[in-house]
């Protein structure tokens, strides 16, 4: 038996780790990984409540979230590759402006 | 049941922390795989076997491969000066304490029925129900999602072409 309260507390911790990583690290690839962690925490929350309420709506929503997340990551990684070719680094310190 | 949940949760959290604090990018990517697999395990414990399979296939199978590919091609740059100072990480730790404290305070009074995956029975039935839901009620979002995928493909191709022309 897993109570949803337990799962929600765990996902809160996971989300916090992702958020703090996103704020603290300046490497764009690690920042993207932290976004993945945060989205996973949200997914876990949806699945926990869905299973608790015996509804499948949350599960279907998770499928959509995974699809959108994959699309987002593909675009983000392409942008990072293009940026690295332009500046020679993936650190966000030098990304004060996107033009040139 | 609860014990194995705690073990998986601990593995997941520890790997997530290692993603954030690892010095080398490739280590972060590999720890990310551990995090995602642990999340898939928790999906199974919550009775969502199909979602666990999708998680392993899509996240651990393709997204992390994409990450590792990009890390291998572009990821070797100098590390930021800011990240080397202890004060910066002290700031991060206090930020984490504040945010998680707020979240726990907000979630403390939550109520909900406990999840018991084996007793839920017919997880297969629920998966069938989910498939029916996606392909009937949520057909329009599904089509919008496939259009989004198409747009992403065309967009990335255009981005690469633009970069090559500028060079």
mmCIF file with all atom_site columns, C-alpha atoms in Angstrom, chain A residues 12-98:
data_model
loop_
_atom_site.group_PDB
_atom_site.id
_atom_site.type_symbol
_atom_site.label_atom_id
_atom_site.label_alt_id
_atom_site.label_comp_id
_atom_site.label_asym_id
_atom_site.label_entity_id
_atom_site.label_seq_id
_atom_site.pdbx_PDB_ins_code
_atom_site.Cartn_x
_atom_site.Cartn_y
_atom_site.Cartn_z
_atom_site.occupancy
_atom_site.B_iso_or_equiv
_atom_site.pdbx_formal_charge
_atom_site.auth_seq_id
_atom_site.auth_comp_id
_atom_site.auth_asym_id
_atom_site.auth_atom_id
_atom_site.pdbx_PDB_model_num
ATOM 1  C CA . UNK A 1 12 ? 7.875  17.480 -4.222  1.00 0.00 ? 12 UNK A CA 1
ATOM 2  C CA . UNK A 1 13 ? 11.442 16.595 -3.272  1.00 0.00 ? 13 UNK A CA 1
ATOM 3  C CA . UNK A 1 14 ? 12.228 15.443 -6.813  1.00 0.00 ? 14 UNK A CA 1
ATOM 4  C CA . UNK A 1 15 ? 10.729 18.618 -8.276  1.00 0.00 ? 15 UNK A CA 1
ATOM 5  C CA . UNK A 1 16 ? 12.782 20.724 -5.855  1.00 0.00 ? 16 UNK A CA 1
ATOM 6  C CA . UNK A 1 17 ? 15.984 18.980 -6.918  1.00 0.00 ? 17 UNK A CA 1
ATOM 7  C CA . UNK A 1 18 ? 15.159 19.714 -10.553 1.00 0.00 ? 18 UNK A CA 1
ATOM 8  C CA . UNK A 1 19 ? 14.219 23.332 -9.895  1.00 0.00 ? 19 UNK A CA 1
ATOM 9  C CA . UNK A 1 20 ? 17.317 24.078 -7.845  1.00 0.00 ? 20 UNK A CA 1
ATOM 10 C CA . UNK A 1 21 ? 19.498 22.412 -10.467 1.00 0.00 ? 21 UNK A CA 1
ATOM 11 C CA . UNK A 1 22 ? 17.863 24.521 -13.158 1.00 0.00 ? 22 UNK A CA 1
ATOM 12 C CA . UNK A 1 23 ? 18.566 27.677 -11.159 1.00 0.00 ? 23 UNK A CA 1
ATOM 13 C CA . UNK A 1 24 ? 22.069 26.831 -10.002 1.00 0.00 ? 24 UNK A CA 1
ATOM 14 C CA . UNK A 1 25 ? 23.793 25.173 -12.931 1.00 0.00 ? 25 UNK A CA 1
ATOM 15 C CA . UNK A 1 26 ? 24.852 27.313 -15.861 1.00 0.00 ? 26 UNK A CA 1
ATOM 16 C CA . UNK A 1 27 ? 25.462 24.515 -18.339 1.00 0.00 ? 27 UNK A CA 1
ATOM 17 C CA . UNK A 1 28 ? 22.548 24.424 -20.757 1.00 0.00 ? 28 UNK A CA 1
ATOM 18 C CA . UNK A 1 29 ? 22.606 20.631 -21.136 1.00 0.00 ? 29 UNK A CA 1
ATOM 19 C CA . UNK A 1 30 ? 22.402 20.067 -17.374 1.00 0.00 ? 30 UNK A CA 1
ATOM 20 C CA . UNK A 1 31 ? 19.613 22.652 -17.222 1.00 0.00 ? 31 UNK A CA 1
ATOM 21 C CA . UNK A 1 32 ? 17.683 20.614 -19.799 1.00 0.00 ? 32 UNK A CA 1
ATOM 22 C CA . UNK A 1 33 ? 18.220 17.450 -17.766 1.00 0.00 ? 33 UNK A CA 1
ATOM 23 C CA . UNK A 1 34 ? 16.788 19.259 -14.742 1.00 0.00 ? 34 UNK A CA 1
ATOM 24 C CA . UNK A 1 35 ? 13.708 20.141 -16.810 1.00 0.00 ? 35 UNK A CA 1
ATOM 25 C CA . UNK A 1 36 ? 13.340 16.431 -17.596 1.00 0.00 ? 36 UNK A CA 1
ATOM 26 C CA . UNK A 1 37 ? 13.503 15.630 -13.874 1.00 0.00 ? 37 UNK A CA 1
ATOM 27 C CA . UNK A 1 38 ? 10.819 18.226 -13.078 1.00 0.00 ? 38 UNK A CA 1
ATOM 28 C CA . UNK A 1 39 ? 8.495  16.900 -15.793 1.00 0.00 ? 39 UNK A CA 1
ATOM 29 C CA . UNK A 1 40 ? 8.982  13.393 -14.420 1.00 0.00 ? 40 UNK A CA 1
ATOM 30 C CA . UNK A 1 41 ? 7.987  14.559 -10.951 1.00 0.00 ? 41 UNK A CA 1
ATOM 31 C CA . UNK A 1 42 ? 4.793  16.036 -12.400 1.00 0.00 ? 42 UNK A CA 1
ATOM 32 C CA . UNK A 1 43 ? 4.094  12.800 -14.312 1.00 0.00 ? 43 UNK A CA 1
ATOM 33 C CA . UNK A 1 44 ? 4.544  10.773 -11.158 1.00 0.00 ? 44 UNK A CA 1
ATOM 34 C CA . UNK A 1 45 ? 2.031  12.988 -9.380  1.00 0.00 ? 45 UNK A CA 1
ATOM 35 C CA . UNK A 1 46 ? -0.535 12.502 -12.153 1.00 0.00 ? 46 UNK A CA 1
ATOM 36 C CA . UNK A 1 47 ? -0.094 8.723  -12.122 1.00 0.00 ? 47 UNK A CA 1
ATOM 37 C CA . UNK A 1 48 ? -0.341 8.544  -8.328  1.00 0.00 ? 48 UNK A CA 1
ATOM 38 C CA . UNK A 1 49 ? -3.626 10.448 -8.205  1.00 0.00 ? 49 UNK A CA 1
ATOM 39 C CA . UNK A 1 50 ? -4.968 8.625  -11.232 1.00 0.00 ? 50 UNK A CA 1
ATOM 40 C CA . UNK A 1 51 ? -4.307 5.238  -9.644  1.00 0.00 ? 51 UNK A CA 1
ATOM 41 C CA . UNK A 1 52 ? -5.676 6.435  -6.327  1.00 0.00 ? 52 UNK A CA 1
ATOM 42 C CA . UNK A 1 53 ? -8.938 7.610  -7.873  1.00 0.00 ? 53 UNK A CA 1
ATOM 43 C CA . UNK A 1 54 ? -9.184 4.593  -10.254 1.00 0.00 ? 54 UNK A CA 1
ATOM 44 C CA . UNK A 1 55 ? -9.342 6.958  -13.248 1.00 0.00 ? 55 UNK A CA 1
ATOM 45 C CA . UNK A 1 56 ? -7.274 6.641  -16.403 1.00 0.00 ? 56 UNK A CA 1
ATOM 46 C CA . UNK A 1 57 ? -7.428 10.314 -17.389 1.00 0.00 ? 57 UNK A CA 1
ATOM 47 C CA . UNK A 1 58 ? -4.125 11.020 -15.672 1.00 0.00 ? 58 UNK A CA 1
ATOM 48 C CA . UNK A 1 59 ? -2.448 8.160  -17.478 1.00 0.00 ? 59 UNK A CA 1
ATOM 49 C CA . UNK A 1 60 ? -3.623 9.455  -20.867 1.00 0.00 ? 60 UNK A CA 1
ATOM 50 C CA . UNK A 1 61 ? -2.385 12.911 -19.913 1.00 0.00 ? 61 UNK A CA 1
ATOM 51 C CA . UNK A 1 62 ? 1.029  11.450 -19.070 1.00 0.00 ? 62 UNK A CA 1
ATOM 52 C CA . UNK A 1 63 ? 1.249  9.915  -22.559 1.00 0.00 ? 63 UNK A CA 1
ATOM 53 C CA . UNK A 1 64 ? 0.629  13.364 -24.069 1.00 0.00 ? 64 UNK A CA 1
ATOM 54 C CA . UNK A 1 65 ? 3.135  15.009 -21.729 1.00 0.00 ? 65 UNK A CA 1
ATOM 55 C CA . UNK A 1 66 ? 5.818  12.502 -22.726 1.00 0.00 ? 66 UNK A CA 1
ATOM 56 C CA . UNK A 1 67 ? 5.163  13.257 -26.398 1.00 0.00 ? 67 UNK A CA 1
ATOM 57 C CA . UNK A 1 68 ? 5.335  17.022 -25.957 1.00 0.00 ? 68 UNK A CA 1
ATOM 58 C CA . UNK A 1 69 ? 8.441  16.671 -23.791 1.00 0.00 ? 69 UNK A CA 1
ATOM 59 C CA . UNK A 1 70 ? 10.211 14.638 -26.469 1.00 0.00 ? 70 UNK A CA 1
ATOM 60 C CA . UNK A 1 71 ? 9.384  17.275 -29.097 1.00 0.00 ? 71 UNK A CA 1
ATOM 61 C CA . UNK A 1 72 ? 10.560 20.076 -26.790 1.00 0.00 ? 72 UNK A CA 1
ATOM 62 C CA . UNK A 1 73 ? 13.848 18.332 -26.071 1.00 0.00 ? 73 UNK A CA 1
ATOM 63 C CA . UNK A 1 74 ? 14.520 17.712 -29.756 1.00 0.00 ? 74 UNK A CA 1
ATOM 64 C CA . UNK A 1 75 ? 14.125 21.428 -30.516 1.00 0.00 ? 75 UNK A CA 1
ATOM 65 C CA . UNK A 1 76 ? 16.126 22.488 -27.464 1.00 0.00 ? 76 UNK A CA 1
ATOM 66 C CA . UNK A 1 77 ? 19.033 20.207 -28.298 1.00 0.00 ? 77 UNK A CA 1
ATOM 67 C CA . UNK A 1 78 ? 19.057 21.468 -31.897 1.00 0.00 ? 78 UNK A CA 1
ATOM 68 C CA . UNK A 1 79 ? 19.152 25.066 -30.625 1.00 0.00 ? 79 UNK A CA 1
ATOM 69 C CA . UNK A 1 80 ? 21.986 24.202 -28.212 1.00 0.00 ? 80 UNK A CA 1
ATOM 70 C CA . UNK A 1 81 ? 23.966 22.573 -31.021 1.00 0.00 ? 81 UNK A CA 1
ATOM 71 C CA . UNK A 1 82 ? 23.499 25.656 -33.202 1.00 0.00 ? 82 UNK A CA 1
ATOM 72 C CA . UNK A 1 83 ? 24.471 27.922 -30.290 1.00 0.00 ? 83 UNK A CA 1
ATOM 73 C CA . UNK A 1 84 ? 27.588 25.908 -29.578 1.00 0.00 ? 84 UNK A CA 1
ATOM 74 C CA . UNK A 1 85 ? 28.633 26.207 -33.214 1.00 0.00 ? 85 UNK A CA 1
ATOM 75 C CA . UNK A 1 86 ? 28.190 29.972 -32.946 1.00 0.00 ? 86 UNK A CA 1
ATOM 76 C CA . UNK A 1 87 ? 29.926 30.611 -29.596 1.00 0.00 ? 87 UNK A CA 1
ATOM 77 C CA . UNK A 1 88 ? 32.001 27.510 -28.999 1.00 0.00 ? 88 UNK A CA 1
ATOM 78 C CA . UNK A 1 89 ? 30.486 26.852 -25.566 1.00 0.00 ? 89 UNK A CA 1
ATOM 79 C CA . UNK A 1 90 ? 27.256 25.544 -24.052 1.00 0.00 ? 90 UNK A CA 1
ATOM 80 C CA . UNK A 1 91 ? 27.536 27.646 -20.877 1.00 0.00 ? 91 UNK A CA 1
ATOM 81 C CA . UNK A 1 92 ? 24.667 30.072 -20.421 1.00 0.00 ? 92 UNK A CA 1
ATOM 82 C CA . UNK A 1 93 ? 26.888 32.795 -18.945 1.00 0.00 ? 93 UNK A CA 1
ATOM 83 C CA . UNK A 1 94 ? 27.780 33.998 -22.420 1.00 0.00 ? 94 UNK A CA 1
ATOM 84 C CA . UNK A 1 95 ? 24.193 33.871 -23.693 1.00 0.00 ? 95 UNK A CA 1
ATOM 85 C CA . UNK A 1 96 ? 23.193 37.396 -22.761 1.00 0.00 ? 96 UNK A CA 1
ATOM 86 C CA . UNK A 1 97 ? 21.588 37.912 -26.147 1.00 0.00 ? 97 UNK A CA 1
ATOM 87 C CA . UNK A 1 98 ? 20.313 35.540 -28.760 1.00 0.00 ? 98 UNK A CA 1
#
